[in-house]
mmCIF file of C-alpha atoms and ligand atoms in Angstrom:
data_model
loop_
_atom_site.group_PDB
_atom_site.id
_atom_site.type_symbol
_atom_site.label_atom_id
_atom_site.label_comp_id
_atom_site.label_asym_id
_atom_site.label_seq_id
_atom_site.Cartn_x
_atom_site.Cartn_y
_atom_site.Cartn_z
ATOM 1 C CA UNK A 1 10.154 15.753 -14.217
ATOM 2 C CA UNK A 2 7.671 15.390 -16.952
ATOM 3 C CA UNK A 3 6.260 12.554 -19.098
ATOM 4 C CA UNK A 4 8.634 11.488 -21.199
ATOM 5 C CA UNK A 5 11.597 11.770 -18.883
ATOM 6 C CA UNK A 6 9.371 9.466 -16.308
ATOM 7 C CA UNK A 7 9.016 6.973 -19.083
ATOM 8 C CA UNK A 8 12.458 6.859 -20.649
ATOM 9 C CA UNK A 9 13.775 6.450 -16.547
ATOM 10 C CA UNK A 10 11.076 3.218 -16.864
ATOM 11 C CA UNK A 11 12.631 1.878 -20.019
ATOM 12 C CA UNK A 12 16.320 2.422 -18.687
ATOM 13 C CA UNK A 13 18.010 -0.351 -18.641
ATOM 14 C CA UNK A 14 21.513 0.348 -18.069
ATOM 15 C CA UNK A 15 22.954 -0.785 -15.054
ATOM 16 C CA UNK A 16 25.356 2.316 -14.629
ATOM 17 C CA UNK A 17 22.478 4.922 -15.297
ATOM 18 C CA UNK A 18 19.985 3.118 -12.937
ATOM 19 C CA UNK A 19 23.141 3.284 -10.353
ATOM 20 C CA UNK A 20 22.250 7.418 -10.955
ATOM 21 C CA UNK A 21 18.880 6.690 -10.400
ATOM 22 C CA UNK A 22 18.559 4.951 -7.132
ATOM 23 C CA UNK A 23 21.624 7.819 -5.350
ATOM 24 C CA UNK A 24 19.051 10.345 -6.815
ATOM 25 C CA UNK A 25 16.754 8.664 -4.957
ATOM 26 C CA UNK A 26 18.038 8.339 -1.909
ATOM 27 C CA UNK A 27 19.770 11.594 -1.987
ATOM 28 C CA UNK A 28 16.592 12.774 -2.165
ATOM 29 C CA UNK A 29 15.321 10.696 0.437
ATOM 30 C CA UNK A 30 17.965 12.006 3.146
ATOM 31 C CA UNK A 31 17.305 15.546 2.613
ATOM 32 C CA UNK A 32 13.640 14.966 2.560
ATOM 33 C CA UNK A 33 12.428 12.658 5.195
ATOM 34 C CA UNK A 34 15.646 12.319 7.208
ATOM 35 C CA UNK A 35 17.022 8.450 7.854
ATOM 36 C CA UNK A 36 14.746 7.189 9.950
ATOM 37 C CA UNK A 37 12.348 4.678 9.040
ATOM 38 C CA UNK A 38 8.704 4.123 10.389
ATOM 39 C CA UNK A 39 6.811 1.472 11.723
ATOM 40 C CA UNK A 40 3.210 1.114 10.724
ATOM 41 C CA UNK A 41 2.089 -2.370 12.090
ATOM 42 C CA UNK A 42 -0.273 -3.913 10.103
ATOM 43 C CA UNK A 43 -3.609 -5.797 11.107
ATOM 44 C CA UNK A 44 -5.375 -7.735 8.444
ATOM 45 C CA UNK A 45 -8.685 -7.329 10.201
ATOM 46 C CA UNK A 46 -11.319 -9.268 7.860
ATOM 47 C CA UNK A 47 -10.406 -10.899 4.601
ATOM 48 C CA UNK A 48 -14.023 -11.229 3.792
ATOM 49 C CA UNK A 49 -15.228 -8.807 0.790
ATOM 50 C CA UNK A 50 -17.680 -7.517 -0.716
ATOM 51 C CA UNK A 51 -16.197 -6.918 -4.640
ATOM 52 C CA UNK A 52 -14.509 -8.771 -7.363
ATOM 53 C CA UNK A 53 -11.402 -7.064 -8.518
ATOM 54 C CA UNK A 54 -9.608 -9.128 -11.262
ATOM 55 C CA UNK A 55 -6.772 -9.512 -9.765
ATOM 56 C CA UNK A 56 -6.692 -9.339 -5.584
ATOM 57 C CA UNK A 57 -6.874 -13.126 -3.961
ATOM 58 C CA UNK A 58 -9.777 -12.489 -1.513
ATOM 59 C CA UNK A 59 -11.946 -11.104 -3.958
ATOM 60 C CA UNK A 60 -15.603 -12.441 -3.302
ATOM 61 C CA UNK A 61 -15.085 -14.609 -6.453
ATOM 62 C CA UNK A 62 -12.568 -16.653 -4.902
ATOM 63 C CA UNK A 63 -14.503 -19.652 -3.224
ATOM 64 C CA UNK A 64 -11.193 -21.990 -2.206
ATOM 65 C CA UNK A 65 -10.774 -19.416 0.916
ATOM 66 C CA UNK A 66 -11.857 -19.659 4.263
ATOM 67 C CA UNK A 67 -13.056 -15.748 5.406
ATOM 68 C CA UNK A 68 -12.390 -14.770 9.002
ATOM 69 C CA UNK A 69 -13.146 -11.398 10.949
ATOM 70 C CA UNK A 70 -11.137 -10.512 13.636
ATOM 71 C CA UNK A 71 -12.773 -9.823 17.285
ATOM 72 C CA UNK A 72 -12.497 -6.843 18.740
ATOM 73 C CA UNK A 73 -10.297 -7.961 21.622
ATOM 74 C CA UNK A 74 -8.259 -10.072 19.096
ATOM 75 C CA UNK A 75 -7.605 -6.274 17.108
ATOM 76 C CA UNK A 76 -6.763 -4.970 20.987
ATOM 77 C CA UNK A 77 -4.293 -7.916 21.676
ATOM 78 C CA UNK A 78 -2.127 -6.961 18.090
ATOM 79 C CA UNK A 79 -2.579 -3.136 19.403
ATOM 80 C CA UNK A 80 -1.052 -4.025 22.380
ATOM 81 C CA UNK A 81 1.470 -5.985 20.189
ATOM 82 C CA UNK A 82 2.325 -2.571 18.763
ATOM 83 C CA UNK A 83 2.905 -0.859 21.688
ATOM 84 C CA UNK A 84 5.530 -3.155 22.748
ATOM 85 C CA UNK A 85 6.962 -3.728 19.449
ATOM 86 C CA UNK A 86 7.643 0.241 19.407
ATOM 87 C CA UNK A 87 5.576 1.047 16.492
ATOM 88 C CA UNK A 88 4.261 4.425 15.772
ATOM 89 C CA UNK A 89 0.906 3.545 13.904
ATOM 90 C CA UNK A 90 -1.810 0.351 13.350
ATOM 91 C CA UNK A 91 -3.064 -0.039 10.051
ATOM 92 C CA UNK A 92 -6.122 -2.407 10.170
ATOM 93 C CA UNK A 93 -6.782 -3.450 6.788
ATOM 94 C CA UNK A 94 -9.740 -5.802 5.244
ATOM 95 C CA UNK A 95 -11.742 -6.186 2.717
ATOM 96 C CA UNK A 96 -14.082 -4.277 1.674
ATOM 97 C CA UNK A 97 -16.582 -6.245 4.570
ATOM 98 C CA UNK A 98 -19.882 -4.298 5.232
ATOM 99 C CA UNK A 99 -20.136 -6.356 8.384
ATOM 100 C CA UNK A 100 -17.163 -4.072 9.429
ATOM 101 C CA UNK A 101 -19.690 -1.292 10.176
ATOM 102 C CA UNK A 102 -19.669 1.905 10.833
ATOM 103 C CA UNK A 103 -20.463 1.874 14.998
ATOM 104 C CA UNK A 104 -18.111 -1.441 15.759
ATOM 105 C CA UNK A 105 -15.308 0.397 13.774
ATOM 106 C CA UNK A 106 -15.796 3.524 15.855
ATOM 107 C CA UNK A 107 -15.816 1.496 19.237
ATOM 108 C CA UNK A 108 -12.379 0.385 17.829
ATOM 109 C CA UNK A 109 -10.840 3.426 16.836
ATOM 110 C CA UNK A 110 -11.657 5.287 19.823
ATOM 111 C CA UNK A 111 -10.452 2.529 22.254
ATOM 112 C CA UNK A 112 -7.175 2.446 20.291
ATOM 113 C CA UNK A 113 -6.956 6.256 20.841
ATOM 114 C CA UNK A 114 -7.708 6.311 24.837
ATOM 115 C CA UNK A 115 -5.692 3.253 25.417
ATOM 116 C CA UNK A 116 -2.567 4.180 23.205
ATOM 117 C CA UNK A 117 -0.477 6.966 21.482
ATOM 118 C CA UNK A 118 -0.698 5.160 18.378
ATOM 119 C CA UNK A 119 -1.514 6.734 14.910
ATOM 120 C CA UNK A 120 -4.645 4.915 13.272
ATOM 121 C CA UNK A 121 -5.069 4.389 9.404
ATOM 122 C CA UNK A 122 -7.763 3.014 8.137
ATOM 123 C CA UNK A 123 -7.430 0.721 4.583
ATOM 124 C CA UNK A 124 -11.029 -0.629 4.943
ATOM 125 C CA UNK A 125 -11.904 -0.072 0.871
ATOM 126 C CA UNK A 126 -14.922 2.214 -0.659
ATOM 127 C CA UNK A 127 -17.049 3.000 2.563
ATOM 128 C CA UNK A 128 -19.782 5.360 2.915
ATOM 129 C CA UNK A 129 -18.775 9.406 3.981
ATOM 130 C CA UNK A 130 -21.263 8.437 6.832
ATOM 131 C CA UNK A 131 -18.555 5.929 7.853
ATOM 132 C CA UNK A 132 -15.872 7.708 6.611
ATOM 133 C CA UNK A 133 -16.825 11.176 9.081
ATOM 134 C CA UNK A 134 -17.537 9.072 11.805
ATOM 135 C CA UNK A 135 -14.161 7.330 11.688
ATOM 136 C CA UNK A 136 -12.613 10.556 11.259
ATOM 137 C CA UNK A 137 -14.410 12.086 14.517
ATOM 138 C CA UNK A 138 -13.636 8.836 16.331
ATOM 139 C CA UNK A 139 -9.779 9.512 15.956
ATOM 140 C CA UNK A 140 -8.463 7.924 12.966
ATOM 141 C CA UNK A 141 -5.809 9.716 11.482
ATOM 142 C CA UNK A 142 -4.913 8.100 7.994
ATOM 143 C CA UNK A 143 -6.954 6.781 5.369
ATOM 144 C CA UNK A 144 -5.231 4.218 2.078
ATOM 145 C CA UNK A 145 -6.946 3.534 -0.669
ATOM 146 C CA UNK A 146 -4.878 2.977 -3.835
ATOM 147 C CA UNK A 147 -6.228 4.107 -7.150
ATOM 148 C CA UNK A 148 -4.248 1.181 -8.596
ATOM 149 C CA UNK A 149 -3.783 2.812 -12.525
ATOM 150 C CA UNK A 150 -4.867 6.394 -13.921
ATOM 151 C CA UNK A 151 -6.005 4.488 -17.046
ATOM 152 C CA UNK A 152 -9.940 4.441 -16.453
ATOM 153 C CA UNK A 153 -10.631 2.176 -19.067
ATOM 154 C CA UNK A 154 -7.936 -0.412 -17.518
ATOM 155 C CA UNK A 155 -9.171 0.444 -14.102
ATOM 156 C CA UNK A 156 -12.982 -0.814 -15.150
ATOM 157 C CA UNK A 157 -11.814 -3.792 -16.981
ATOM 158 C CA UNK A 158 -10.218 -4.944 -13.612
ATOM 159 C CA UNK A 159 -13.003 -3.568 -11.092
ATOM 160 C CA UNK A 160 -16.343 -4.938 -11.761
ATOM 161 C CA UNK A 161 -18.661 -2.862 -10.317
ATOM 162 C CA UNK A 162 -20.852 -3.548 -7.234
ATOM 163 C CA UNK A 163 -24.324 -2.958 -8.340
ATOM 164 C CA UNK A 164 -25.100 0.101 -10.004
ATOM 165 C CA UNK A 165 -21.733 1.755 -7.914
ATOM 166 C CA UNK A 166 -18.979 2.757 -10.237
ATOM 167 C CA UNK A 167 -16.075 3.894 -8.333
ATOM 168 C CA UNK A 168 -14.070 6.826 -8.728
ATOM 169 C CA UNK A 169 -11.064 6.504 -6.483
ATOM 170 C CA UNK A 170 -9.637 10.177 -7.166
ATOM 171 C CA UNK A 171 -12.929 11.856 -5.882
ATOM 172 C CA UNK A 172 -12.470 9.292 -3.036
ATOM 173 C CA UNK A 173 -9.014 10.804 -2.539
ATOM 174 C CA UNK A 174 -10.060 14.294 -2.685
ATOM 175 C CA UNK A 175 -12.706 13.709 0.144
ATOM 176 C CA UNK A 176 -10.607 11.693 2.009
ATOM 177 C CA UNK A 177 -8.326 15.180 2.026
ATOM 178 C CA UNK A 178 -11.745 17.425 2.403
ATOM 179 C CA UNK A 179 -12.258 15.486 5.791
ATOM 180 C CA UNK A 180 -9.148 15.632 7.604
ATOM 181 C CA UNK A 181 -7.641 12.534 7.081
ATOM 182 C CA UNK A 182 -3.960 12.227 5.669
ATOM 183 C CA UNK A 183 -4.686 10.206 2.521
ATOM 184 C CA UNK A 184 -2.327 7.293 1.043
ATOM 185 C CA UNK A 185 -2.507 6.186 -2.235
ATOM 186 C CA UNK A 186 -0.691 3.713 -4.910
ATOM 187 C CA UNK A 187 -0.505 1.300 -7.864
ATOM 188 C CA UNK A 188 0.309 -1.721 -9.136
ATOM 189 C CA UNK A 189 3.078 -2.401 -11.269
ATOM 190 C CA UNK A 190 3.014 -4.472 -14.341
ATOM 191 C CA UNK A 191 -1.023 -5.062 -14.377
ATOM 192 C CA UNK A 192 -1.547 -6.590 -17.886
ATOM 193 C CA UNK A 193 -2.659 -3.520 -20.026
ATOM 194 C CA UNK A 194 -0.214 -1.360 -18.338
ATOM 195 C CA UNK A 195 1.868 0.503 -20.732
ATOM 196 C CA UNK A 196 4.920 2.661 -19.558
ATOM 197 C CA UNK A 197 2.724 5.998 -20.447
ATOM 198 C CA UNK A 198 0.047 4.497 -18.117
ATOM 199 C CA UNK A 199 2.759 4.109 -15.492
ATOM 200 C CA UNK A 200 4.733 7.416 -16.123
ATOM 201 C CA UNK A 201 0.610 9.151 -15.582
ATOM 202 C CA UNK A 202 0.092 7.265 -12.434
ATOM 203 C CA UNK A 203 3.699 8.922 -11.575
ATOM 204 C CA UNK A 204 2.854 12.368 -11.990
ATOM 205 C CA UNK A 205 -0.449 11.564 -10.753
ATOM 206 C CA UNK A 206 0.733 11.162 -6.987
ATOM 207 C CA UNK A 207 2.202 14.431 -7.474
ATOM 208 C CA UNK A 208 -0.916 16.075 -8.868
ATOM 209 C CA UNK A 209 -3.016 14.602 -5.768
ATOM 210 C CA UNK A 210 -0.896 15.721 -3.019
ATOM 211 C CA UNK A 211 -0.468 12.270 -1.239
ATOM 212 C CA UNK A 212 0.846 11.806 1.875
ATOM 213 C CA UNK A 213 1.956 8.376 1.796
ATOM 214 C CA UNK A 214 2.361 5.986 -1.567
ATOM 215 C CA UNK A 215 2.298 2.704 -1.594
ATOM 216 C CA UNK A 216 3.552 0.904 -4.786
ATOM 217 C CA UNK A 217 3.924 -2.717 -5.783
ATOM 218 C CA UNK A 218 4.457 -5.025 -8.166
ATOM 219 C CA UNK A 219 1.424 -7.041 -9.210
ATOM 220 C CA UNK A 220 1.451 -10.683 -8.599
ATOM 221 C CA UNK A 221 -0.872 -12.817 -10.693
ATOM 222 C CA UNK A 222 -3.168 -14.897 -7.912
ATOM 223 C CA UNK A 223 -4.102 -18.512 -9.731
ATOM 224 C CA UNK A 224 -7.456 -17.934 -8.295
ATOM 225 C CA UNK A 225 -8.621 -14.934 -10.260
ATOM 226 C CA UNK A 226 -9.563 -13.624 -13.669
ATOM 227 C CA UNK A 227 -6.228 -11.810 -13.662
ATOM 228 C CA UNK A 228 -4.384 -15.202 -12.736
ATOM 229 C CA UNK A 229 -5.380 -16.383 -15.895
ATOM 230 C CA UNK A 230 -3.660 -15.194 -19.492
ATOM 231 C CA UNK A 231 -5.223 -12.122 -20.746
ATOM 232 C CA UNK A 232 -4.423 -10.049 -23.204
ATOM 233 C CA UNK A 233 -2.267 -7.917 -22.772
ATOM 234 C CA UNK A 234 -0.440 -4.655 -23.958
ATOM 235 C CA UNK A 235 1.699 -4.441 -27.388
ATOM 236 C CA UNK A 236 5.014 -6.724 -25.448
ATOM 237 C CA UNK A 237 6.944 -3.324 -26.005
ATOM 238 C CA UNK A 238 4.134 -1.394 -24.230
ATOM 239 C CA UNK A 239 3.603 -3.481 -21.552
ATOM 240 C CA UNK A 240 5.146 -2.863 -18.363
ATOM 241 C CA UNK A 241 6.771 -5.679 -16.530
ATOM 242 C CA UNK A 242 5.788 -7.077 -13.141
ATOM 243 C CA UNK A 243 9.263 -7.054 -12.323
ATOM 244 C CA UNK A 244 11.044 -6.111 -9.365
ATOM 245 C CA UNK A 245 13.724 -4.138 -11.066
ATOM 246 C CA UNK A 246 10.700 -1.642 -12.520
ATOM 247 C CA UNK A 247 9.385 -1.904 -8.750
ATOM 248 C CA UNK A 248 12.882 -0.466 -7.714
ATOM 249 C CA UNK A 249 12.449 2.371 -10.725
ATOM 250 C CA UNK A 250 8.732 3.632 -9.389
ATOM 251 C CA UNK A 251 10.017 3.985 -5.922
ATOM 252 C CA UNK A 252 12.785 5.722 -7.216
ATOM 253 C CA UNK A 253 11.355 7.673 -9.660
ATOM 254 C CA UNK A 254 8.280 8.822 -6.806
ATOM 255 C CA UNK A 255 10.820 9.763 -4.384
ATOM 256 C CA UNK A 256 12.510 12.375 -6.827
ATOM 257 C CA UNK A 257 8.224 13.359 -7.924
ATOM 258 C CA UNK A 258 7.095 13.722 -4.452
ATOM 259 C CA UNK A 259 10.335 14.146 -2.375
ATOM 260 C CA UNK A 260 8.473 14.218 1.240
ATOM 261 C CA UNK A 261 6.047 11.573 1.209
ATOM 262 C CA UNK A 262 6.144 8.509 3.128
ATOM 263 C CA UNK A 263 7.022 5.321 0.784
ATOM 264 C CA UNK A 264 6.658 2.071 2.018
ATOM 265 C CA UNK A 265 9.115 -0.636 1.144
ATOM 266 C CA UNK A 266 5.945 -2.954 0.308
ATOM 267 C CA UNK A 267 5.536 -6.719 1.390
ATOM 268 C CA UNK A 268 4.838 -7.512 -2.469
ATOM 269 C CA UNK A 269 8.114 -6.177 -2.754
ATOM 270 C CA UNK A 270 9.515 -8.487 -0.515
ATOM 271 C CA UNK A 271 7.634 -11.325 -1.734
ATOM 272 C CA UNK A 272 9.549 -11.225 -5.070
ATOM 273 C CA UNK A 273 13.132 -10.935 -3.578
ATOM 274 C CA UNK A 274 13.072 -12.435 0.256
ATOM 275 C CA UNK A 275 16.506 -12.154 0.791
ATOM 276 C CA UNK A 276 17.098 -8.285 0.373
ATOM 277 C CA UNK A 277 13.589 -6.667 -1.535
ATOM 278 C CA UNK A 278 13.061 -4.365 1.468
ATOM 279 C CA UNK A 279 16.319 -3.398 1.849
ATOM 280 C CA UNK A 280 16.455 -2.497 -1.542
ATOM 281 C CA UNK A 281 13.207 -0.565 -1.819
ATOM 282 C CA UNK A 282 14.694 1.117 1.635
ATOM 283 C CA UNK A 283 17.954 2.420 -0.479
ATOM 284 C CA UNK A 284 15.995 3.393 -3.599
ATOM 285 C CA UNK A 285 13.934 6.457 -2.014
ATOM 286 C CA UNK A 286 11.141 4.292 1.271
ATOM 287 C CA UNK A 287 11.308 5.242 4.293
ATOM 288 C CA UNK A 288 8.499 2.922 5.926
ATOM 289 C CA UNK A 289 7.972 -0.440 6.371
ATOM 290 C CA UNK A 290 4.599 -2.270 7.653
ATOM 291 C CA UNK A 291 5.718 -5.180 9.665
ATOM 292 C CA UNK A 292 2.504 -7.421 10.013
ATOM 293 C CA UNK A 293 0.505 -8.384 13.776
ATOM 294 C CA UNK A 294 -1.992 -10.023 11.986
ATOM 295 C CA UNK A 295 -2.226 -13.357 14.210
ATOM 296 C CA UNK A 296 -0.479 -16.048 12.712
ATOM 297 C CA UNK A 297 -3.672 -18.451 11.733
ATOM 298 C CA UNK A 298 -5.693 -15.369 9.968
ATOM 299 C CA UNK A 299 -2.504 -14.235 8.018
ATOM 300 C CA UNK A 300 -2.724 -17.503 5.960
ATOM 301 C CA UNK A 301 -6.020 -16.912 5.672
ATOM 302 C CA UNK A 302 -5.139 -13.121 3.707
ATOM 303 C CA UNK A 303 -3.199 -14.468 0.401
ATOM 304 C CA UNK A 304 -4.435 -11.440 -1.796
ATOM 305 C CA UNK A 305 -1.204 -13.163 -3.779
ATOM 306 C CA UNK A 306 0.757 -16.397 -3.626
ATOM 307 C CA UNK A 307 3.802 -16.950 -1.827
ATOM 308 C CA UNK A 308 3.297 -13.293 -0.218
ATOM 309 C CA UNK A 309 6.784 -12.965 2.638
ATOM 310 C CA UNK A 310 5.632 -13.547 6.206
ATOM 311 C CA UNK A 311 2.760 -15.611 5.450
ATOM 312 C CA UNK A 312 4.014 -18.205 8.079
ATOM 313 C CA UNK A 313 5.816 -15.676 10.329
ATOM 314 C CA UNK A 314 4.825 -14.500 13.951
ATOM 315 C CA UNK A 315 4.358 -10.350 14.747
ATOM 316 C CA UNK A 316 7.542 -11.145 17.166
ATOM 317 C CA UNK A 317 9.664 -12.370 14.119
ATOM 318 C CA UNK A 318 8.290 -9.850 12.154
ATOM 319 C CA UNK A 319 9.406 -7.091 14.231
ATOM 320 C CA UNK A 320 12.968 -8.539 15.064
ATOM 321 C CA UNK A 321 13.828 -9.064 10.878
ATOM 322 C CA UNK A 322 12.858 -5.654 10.177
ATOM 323 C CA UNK A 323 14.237 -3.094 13.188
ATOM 324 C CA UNK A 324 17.679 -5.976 12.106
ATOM 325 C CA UNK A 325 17.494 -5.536 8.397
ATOM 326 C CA UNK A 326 16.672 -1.465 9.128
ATOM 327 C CA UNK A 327 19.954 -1.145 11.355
ATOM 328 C CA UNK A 328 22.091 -3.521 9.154
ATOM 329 C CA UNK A 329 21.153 -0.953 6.199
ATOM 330 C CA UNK A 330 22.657 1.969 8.401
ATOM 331 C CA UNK A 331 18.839 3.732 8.720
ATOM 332 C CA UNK A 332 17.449 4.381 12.285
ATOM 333 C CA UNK A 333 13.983 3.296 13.825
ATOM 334 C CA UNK A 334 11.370 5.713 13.211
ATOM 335 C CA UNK A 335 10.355 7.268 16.533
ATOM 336 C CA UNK A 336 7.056 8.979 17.147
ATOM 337 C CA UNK A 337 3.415 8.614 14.838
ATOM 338 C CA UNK A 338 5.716 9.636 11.478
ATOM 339 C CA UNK A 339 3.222 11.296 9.773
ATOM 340 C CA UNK A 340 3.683 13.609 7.138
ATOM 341 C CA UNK A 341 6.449 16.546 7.728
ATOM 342 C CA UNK A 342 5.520 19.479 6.177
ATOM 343 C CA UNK A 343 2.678 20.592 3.972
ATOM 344 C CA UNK A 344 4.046 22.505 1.257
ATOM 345 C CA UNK A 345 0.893 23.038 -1.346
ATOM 346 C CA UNK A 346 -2.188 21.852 0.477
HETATM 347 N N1 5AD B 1 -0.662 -8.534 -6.630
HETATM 348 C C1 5AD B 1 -0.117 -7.427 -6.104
HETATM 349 N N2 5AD B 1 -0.784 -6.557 -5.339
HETATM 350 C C2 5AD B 1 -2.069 -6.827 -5.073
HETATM 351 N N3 5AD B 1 -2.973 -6.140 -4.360
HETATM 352 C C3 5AD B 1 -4.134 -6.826 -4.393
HETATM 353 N N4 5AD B 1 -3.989 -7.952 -5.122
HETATM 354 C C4 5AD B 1 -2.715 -7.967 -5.569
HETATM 355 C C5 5AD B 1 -1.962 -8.844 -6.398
HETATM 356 N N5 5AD B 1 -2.493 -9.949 -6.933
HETATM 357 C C6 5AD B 1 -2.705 -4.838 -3.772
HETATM 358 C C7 5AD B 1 -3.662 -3.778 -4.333
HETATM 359 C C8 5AD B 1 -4.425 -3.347 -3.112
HETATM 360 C C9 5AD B 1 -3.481 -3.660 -1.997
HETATM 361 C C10 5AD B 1 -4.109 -3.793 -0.659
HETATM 362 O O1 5AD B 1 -2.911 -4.870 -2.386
HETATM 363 O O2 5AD B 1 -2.903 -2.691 -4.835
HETATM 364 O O3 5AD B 1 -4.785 -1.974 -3.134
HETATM 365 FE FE1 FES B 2 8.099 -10.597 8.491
HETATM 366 FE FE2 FES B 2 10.805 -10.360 7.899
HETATM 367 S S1 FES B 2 9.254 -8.854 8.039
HETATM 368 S S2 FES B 2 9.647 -12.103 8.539
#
């Protein structure tokens, strides 16, 4: 698929063809990665950070927050969580928190690895390659770091800086790769300045990087931040909706770009349709979902958007709604790590 057949799929708004679209998908899906669908638990570690980006609700502008770090044994109790739960992976996520550093996250990581068959991925922002080797040597398996848009210039309008360190998420990416690690990636969908060519680029972009896993979501404006606020935005008929319907289209339309890659059916997702956004996302080309063990009095804590699903759930309820709405949907639990399958180009 190429540019403009990307975009005109984005600007479809036919019922009937999009009913093409999504058994594309999922055809697609089914040959690819097979029916089951994995398990990464997710562990919100620290919602204390370090940067500012426009739009993410525990950005270190945000001052009406209260910032927690989990302790070690409090990370150990949700790993334990996963065991039991079945899940193949943790994901321990947090800002990007320099007092995460480099020798307590090691400690972490290699107690997960001796004291479970779990897959670790790491979603712990910019770090160091000092951090990022050591992490590596100390077992982790994954890293995610989205690259949120391809546009640079609406990629710096949203990501301030921190200090003189410009970021370049791709060459992140490609050392991520150079060091072992499978490497996630992903946007957001309907940033303002996001026109369907910017989105259509991002597209092809997960192709062009390889990616192991993308994640892709619709952005949700936090009251709290710059982006929260009305900006200016793209020409209306340039401008890509934060809608979940275009969510629905970017799964779809990555499953047919990058047919074996793990796609999660994202809580964003969910957070705009409650009643059957996973599902959906499930039957329009994911195959994972990231139930969250964060404890239940930090996850409040980790609004990176309002009204975000399972703000007020438990890890138990988490993991009973989802292995429920998986079967109900016909799909099987994933069993094993479910890491990538095959590696075709790398
Ligand atoms: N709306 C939607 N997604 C968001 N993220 C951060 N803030 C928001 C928001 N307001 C996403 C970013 C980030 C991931 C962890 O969460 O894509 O990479
Ligand atoms: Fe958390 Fe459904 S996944 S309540």
């Amino acid at each position: 698929m190429d540019e403009k057949q990307i975009t005109d799929w984005l600007r479809e708004e036919n019922e009937q063809k999009l009913e093409t679209l999504w058994r594309l998908a999922d055809e697609t899906r089914i040959t690819h990665v097979g029916n089951q669908v994995h398990l990464r638990g997710l562990i919100e570690v620290s919602n204390i950070c370090a940067r500012r980006c426009g739009y993410c609700g525990i950005s270190a502008g945000n001052r009406q927050i209260q910032r927690y770090r989990m302790t070690e044994e409090e990370i150990m109790d949700c790993v334990q969580r996963a065991v039991g739960f079945g899940y193949g992976t943790v994901v321990m996520q947090a800002g990007e928190d320099y007092g995460i550093t480099r020798q307590w996250m090691t400690n972490i990581i290699r107690r997960i690895k001796a004291e479970t068959s779990l897959a670790v991925t790491l979603s712990l922002g910019e770090r160091s390659d000092e951090d990022l080797i050591a992490w590596r040597e100390a077992g982790a398996n994954r890293y995610l770091i989205r690259f949120e848009t391809s546009n640079r210039e609406l990629y710096d309008r949203i990501h301030p800086p921190l200090g003189d360190k410009s970021s370049d998420r791709f060459a992140i990416l490609e050392n991520l790769k150079k060091l072992g690690y499978e490497v996630g990636s992903g946007v957001m969908i309907g940033i303002p300045g996001q026109t369907y060519e910017d989105l259509a680029r991002d597209i092809l972009a997960f192709r062009e990087l390889d990616l192991d896993m993308i994640g892709v979501g619709p952005f949700i404006p936090h009251p709290e931040t710059p982006l929260g606020q009305t900006l200016p935005c793209a020409p209306s008929d340039e401008q890509v909706p934060n809608t979940e319907q275009m969510t629905y289209k970017v799964i779809a339309l990555t499953r047919l770009v990058c047919p074996e890659a793990n796609i999660p059916s994202t809580t964003a997702l969910a957070s705009l349709n409650k009643a059957d956004g996973r599902e959906l996302g499930l039957m329009r080309g994911a195959n994972i979902v990231m139930p969250n063990l964060t404890p239940p009095q930090y996850r409040v804590m980790y609004e990176i958007y309002p009204n975000k699903a399972c703000i007020n759930e438990t890890s138990e309820a988490c993991a009973s709604c989802l292995s429920m709405r998986i079967l109900n949907i016909g799909r099987t639990l994933g069993s094993g790590q479910g890491g990538r399958l095959k590696r075709s180009s790398r």
